[in-house]
PDB file of C-alpha atoms in Angstrom:
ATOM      1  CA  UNK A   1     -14.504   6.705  -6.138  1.00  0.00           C
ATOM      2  CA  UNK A   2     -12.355   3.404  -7.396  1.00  0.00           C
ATOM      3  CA  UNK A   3     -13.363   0.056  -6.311  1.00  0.00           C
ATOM      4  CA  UNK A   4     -11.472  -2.757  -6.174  1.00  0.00           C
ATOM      5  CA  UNK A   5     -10.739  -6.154  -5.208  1.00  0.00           C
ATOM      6  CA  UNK A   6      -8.379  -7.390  -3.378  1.00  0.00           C
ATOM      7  CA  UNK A   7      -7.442 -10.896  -2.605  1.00  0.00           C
ATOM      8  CA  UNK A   8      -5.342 -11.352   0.564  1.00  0.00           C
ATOM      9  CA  UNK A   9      -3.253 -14.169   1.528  1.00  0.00           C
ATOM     10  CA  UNK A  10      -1.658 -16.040   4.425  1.00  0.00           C
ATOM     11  CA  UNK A  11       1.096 -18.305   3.116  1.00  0.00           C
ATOM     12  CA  UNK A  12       1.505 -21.970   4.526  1.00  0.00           C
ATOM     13  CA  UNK A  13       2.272 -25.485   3.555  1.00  0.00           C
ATOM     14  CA  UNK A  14      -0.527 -26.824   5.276  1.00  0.00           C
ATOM     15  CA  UNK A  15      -3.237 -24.449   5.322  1.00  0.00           C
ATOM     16  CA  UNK A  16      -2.906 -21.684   3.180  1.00  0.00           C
ATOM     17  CA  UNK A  17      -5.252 -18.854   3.909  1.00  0.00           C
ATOM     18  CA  UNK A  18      -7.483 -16.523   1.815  1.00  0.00           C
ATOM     19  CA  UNK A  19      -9.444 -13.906   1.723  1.00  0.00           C
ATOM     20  CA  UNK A  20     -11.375 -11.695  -0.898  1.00  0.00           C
ATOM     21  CA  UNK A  21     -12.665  -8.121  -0.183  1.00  0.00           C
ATOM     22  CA  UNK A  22     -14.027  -5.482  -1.891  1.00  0.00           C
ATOM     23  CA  UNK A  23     -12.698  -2.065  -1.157  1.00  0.00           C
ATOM     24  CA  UNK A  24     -14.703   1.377  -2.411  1.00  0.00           C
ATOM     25  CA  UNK A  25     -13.110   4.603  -0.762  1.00  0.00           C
ATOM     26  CA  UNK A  26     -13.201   3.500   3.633  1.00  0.00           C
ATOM     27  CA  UNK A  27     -15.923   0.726   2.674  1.00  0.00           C
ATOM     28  CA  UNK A  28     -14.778  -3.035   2.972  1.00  0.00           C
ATOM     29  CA  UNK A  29     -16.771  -5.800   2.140  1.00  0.00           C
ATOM     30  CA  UNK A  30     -16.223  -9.476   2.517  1.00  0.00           C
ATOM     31  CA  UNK A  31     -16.728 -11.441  -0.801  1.00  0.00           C
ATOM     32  CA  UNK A  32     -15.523 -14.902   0.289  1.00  0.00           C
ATOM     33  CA  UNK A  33     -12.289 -16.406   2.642  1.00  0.00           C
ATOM     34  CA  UNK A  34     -11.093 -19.979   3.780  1.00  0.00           C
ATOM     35  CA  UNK A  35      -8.409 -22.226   3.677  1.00  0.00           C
ATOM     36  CA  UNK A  36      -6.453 -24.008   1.014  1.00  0.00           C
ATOM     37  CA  UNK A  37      -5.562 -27.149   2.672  1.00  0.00           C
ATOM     38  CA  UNK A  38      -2.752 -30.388   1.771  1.00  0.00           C
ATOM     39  CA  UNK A  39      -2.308 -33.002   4.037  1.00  0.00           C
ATOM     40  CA  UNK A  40       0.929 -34.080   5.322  1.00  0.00           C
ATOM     41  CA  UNK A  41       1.129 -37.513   3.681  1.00  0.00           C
ATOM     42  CA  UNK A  42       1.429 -35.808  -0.079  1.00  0.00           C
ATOM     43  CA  UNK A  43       4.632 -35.250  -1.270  1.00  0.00           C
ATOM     44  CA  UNK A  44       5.810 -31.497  -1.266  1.00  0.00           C
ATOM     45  CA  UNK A  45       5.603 -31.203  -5.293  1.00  0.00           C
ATOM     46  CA  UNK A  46       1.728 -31.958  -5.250  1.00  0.00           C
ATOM     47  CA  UNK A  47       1.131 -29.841  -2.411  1.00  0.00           C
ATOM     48  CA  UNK A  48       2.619 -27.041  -3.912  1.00  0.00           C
ATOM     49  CA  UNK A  49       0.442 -28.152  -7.201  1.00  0.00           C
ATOM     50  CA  UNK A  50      -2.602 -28.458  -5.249  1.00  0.00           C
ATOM     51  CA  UNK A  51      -1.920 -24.764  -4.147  1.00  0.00           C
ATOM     52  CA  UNK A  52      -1.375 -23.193  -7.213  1.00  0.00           C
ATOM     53  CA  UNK A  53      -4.141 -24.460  -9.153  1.00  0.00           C
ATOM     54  CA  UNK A  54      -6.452 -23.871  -6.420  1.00  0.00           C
ATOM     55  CA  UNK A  55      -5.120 -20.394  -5.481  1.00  0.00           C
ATOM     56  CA  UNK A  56      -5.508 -19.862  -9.777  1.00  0.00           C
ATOM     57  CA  UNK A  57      -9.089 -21.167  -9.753  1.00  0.00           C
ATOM     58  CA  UNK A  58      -9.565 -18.707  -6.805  1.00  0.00           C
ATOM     59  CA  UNK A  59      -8.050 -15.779  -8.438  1.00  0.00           C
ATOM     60  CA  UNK A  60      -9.814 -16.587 -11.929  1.00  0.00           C
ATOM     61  CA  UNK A  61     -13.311 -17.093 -10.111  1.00  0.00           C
ATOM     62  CA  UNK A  62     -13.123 -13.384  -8.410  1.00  0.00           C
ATOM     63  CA  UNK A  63     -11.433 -11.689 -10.674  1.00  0.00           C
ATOM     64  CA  UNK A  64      -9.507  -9.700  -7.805  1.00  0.00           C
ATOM     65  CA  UNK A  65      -6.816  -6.548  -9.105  1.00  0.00           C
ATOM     66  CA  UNK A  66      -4.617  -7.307  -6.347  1.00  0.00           C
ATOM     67  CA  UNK A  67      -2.483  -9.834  -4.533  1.00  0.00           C
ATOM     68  CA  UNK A  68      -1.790  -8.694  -0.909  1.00  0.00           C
ATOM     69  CA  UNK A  69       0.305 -11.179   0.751  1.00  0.00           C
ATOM     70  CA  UNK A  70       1.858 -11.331   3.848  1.00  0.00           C
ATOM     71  CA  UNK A  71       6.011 -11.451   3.716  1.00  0.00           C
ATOM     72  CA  UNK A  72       7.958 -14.388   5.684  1.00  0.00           C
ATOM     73  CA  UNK A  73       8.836 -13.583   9.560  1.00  0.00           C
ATOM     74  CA  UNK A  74      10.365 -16.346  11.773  1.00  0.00           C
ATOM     75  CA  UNK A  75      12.937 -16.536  13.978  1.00  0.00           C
ATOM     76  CA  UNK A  76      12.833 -20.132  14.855  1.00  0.00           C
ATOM     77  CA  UNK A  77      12.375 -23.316  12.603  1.00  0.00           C
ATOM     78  CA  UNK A  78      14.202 -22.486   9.543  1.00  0.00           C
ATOM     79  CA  UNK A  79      12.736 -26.122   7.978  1.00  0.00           C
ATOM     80  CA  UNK A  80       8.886 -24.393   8.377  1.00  0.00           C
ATOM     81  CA  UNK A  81      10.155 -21.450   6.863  1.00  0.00           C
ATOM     82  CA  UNK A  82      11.316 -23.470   3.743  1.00  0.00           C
ATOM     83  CA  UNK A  83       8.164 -24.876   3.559  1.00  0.00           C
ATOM     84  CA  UNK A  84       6.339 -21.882   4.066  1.00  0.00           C
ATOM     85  CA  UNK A  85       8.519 -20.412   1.816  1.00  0.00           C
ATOM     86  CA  UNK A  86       7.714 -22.492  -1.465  1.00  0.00           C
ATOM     87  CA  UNK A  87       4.393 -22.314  -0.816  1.00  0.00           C
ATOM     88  CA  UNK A  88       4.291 -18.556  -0.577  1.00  0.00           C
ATOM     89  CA  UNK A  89       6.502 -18.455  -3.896  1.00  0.00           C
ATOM     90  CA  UNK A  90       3.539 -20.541  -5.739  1.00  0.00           C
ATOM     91  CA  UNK A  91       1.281 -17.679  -4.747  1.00  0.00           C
ATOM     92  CA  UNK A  92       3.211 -14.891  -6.451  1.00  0.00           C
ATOM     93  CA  UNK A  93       3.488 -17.039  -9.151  1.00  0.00           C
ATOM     94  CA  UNK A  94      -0.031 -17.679  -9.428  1.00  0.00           C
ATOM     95  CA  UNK A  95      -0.483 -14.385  -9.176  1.00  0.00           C
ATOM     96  CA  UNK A  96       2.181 -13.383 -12.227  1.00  0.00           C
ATOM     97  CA  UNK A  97       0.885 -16.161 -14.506  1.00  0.00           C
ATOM     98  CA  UNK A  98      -2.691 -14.223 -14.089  1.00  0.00           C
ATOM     99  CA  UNK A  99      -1.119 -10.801 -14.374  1.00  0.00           C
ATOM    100  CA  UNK A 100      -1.915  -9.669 -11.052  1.00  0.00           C
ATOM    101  CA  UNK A 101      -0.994  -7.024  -9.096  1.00  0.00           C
ATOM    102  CA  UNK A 102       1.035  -7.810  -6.018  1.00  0.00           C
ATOM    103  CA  UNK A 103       1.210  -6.148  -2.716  1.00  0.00           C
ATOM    104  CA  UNK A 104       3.654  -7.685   0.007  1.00  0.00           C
ATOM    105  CA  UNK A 105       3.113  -6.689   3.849  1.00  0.00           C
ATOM    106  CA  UNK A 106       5.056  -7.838   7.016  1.00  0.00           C
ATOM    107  CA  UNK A 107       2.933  -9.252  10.092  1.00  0.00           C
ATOM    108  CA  UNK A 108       3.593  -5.983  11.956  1.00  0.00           C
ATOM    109  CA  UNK A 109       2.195  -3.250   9.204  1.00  0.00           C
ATOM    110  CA  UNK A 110      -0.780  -5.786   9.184  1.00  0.00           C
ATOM    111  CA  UNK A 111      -1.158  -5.830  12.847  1.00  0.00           C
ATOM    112  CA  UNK A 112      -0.809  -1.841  13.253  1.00  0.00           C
ATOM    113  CA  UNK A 113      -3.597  -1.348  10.062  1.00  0.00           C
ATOM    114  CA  UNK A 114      -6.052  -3.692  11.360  1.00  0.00           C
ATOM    115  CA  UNK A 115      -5.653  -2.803  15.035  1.00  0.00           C
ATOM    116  CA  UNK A 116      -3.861   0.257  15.182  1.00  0.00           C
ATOM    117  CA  UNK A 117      -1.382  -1.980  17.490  1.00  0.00           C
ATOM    118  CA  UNK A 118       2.122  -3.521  15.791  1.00  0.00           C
ATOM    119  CA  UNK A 119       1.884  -6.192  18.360  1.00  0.00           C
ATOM    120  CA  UNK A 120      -1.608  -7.150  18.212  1.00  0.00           C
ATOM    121  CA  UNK A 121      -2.661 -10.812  19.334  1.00  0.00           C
ATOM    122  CA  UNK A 122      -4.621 -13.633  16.987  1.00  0.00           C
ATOM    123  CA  UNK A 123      -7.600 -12.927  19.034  1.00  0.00           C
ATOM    124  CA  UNK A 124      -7.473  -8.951  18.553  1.00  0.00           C
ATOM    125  CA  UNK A 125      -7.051  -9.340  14.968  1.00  0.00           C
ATOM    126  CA  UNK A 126      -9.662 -11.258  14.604  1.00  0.00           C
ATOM    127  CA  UNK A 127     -12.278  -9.057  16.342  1.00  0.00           C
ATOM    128  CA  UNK A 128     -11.087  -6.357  13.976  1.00  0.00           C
ATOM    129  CA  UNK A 129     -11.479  -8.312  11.193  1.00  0.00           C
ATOM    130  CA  UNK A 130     -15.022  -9.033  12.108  1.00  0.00           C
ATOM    131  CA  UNK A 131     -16.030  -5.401  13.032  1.00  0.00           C
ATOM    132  CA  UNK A 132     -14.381  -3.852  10.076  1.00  0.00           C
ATOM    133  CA  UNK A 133     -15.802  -6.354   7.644  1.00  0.00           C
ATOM    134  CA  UNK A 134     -19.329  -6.673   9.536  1.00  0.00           C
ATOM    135  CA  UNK A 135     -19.145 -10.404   9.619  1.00  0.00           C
ATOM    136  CA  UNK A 136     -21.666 -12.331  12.028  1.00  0.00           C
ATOM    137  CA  UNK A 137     -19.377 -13.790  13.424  1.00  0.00           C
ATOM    138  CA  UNK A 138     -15.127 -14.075  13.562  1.00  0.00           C
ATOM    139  CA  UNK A 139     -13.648 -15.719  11.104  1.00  0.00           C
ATOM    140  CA  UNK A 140     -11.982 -19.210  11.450  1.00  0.00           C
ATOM    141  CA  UNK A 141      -9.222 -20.363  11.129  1.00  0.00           C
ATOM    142  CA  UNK A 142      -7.043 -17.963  12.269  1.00  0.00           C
ATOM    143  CA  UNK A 143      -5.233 -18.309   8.422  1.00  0.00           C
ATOM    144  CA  UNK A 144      -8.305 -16.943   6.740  1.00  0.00           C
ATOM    145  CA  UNK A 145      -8.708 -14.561   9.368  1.00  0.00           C
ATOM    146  CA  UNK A 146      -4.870 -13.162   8.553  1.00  0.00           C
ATOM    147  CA  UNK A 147      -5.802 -13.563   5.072  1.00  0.00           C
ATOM    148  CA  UNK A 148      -9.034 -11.146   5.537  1.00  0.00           C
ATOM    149  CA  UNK A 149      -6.543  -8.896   7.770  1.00  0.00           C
ATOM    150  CA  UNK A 150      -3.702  -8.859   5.424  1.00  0.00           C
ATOM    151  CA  UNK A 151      -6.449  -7.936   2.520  1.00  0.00           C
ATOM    152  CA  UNK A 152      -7.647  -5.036   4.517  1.00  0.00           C
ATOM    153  CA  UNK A 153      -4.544  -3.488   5.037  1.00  0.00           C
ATOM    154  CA  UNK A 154      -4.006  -3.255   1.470  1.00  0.00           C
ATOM    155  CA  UNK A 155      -7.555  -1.963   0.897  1.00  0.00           C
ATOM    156  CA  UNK A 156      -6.139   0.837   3.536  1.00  0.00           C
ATOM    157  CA  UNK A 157      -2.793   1.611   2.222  1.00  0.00           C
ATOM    158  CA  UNK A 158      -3.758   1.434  -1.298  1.00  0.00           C
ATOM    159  CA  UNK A 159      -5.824   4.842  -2.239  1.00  0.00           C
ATOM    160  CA  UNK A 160      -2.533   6.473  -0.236  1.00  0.00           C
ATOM    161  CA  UNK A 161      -0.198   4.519  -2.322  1.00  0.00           C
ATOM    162  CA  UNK A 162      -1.804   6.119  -5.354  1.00  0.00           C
ATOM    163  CA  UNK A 163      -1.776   9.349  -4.128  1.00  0.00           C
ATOM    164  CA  UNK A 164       1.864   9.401  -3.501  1.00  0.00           C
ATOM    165  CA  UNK A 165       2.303   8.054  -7.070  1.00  0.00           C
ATOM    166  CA  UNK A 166       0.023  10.974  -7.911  1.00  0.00           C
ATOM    167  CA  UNK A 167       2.141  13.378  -6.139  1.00  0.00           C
ATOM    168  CA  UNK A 168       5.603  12.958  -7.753  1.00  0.00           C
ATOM    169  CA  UNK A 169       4.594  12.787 -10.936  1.00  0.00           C
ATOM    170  CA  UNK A 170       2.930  16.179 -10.967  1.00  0.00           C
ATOM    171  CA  UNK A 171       4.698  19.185 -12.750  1.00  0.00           C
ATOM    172  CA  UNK A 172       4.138  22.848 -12.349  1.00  0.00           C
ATOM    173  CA  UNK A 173       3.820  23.584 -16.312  1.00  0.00           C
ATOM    174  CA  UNK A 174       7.039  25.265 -17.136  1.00  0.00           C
ATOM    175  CA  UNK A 175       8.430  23.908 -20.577  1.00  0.00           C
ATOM    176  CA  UNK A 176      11.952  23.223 -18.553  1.00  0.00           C
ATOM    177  CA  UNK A 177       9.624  20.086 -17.108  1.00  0.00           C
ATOM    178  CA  UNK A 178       8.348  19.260 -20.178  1.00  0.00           C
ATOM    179  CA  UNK A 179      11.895  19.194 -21.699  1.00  0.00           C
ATOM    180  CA  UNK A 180      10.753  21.284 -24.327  1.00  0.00           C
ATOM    181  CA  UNK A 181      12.019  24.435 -26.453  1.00  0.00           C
ATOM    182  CA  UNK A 182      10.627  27.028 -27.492  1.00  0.00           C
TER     183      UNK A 182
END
């Protein structure tokens, strides 16, 4: 059976949230998750520093194989989806700069892995969280607790990922496949 870590992430500007799980086969467990946080005052280029080199320290601290994060949805304020935005885009770079894996779900394949429901509320999502990862209690904020929720669905669709991979890449043995002559 493969184990693996994966780290999950919620992009924002403000509060950027995280979460670290260990997957092996159906098993989840939850290593660490929180919030990377910048305060309003700071001007956007530190904030965006602050995240990366925290987000790095994170990724270099738990040694995860994977990225998961979740991909931008809004249909409102296009300003907060800048924002959000650039701060999402210092994750993947973090990420690349520490050769990691990256996995990219939208809010709804999150929702329908975690809860089995595509339109699943905070409060749903984060009693799933806590029964799938056997936490105490649920996990706050509600970024970490998309984080955690984000990382589980790619400890879900992962091993089925890998198995489609598998799949095409298998030949039936006749030298015509191989490109071959005899």
């Amino acid at each position: 059976m493969n184990a693996f870590r994966v780290l999950g992430v919620d992009p924002g500007i403000a509060r950027l949230g995280y979460g670290v799980v260990d997957v092996e086969g159906s098993s989840l467990r939850c290593v660490t998750y929180g919030c990377i946080e910048t305060r309003a005052q700071t001007p956007l280029p530190v904030r965006l520093q602050t995240i990366f080199r925290e987000l790095t320290d994170l990724i270099q601290r738990h040694s995860p194989a994977v990225m998961a994060v979740e991909e931008l949805f809004f249909n409102r304020n296009t300003t907060t989806a800048f924002t959000v935005g650039q701060a999402r885009g210092v994750a993947l770079l973090s990420a690349a700069e520490q050769s990691l894996a990256i996995a990219e779900y939208t809010p709804m394949q999150v929702k329908q892995a975690v809860t089995g429901y595509g339109r699943a509320d905070k409060q749903q999502i984060q009693q799933m969280v806590k029964l799938l990862l056997n936490l105490v209690e649920l996990p706050k904020p509600d970024d970490a607790a998309d984080a955690l929720a984000i990382a589980i669905t790619h400890g879900h669709s992962a091993p089925i990922e890998r198995l489609e991979v598998r799949e095409t890449n298998r030949t039936t043995g006749w030298n015509w496949e191989r490109r071959t002559r005899r």
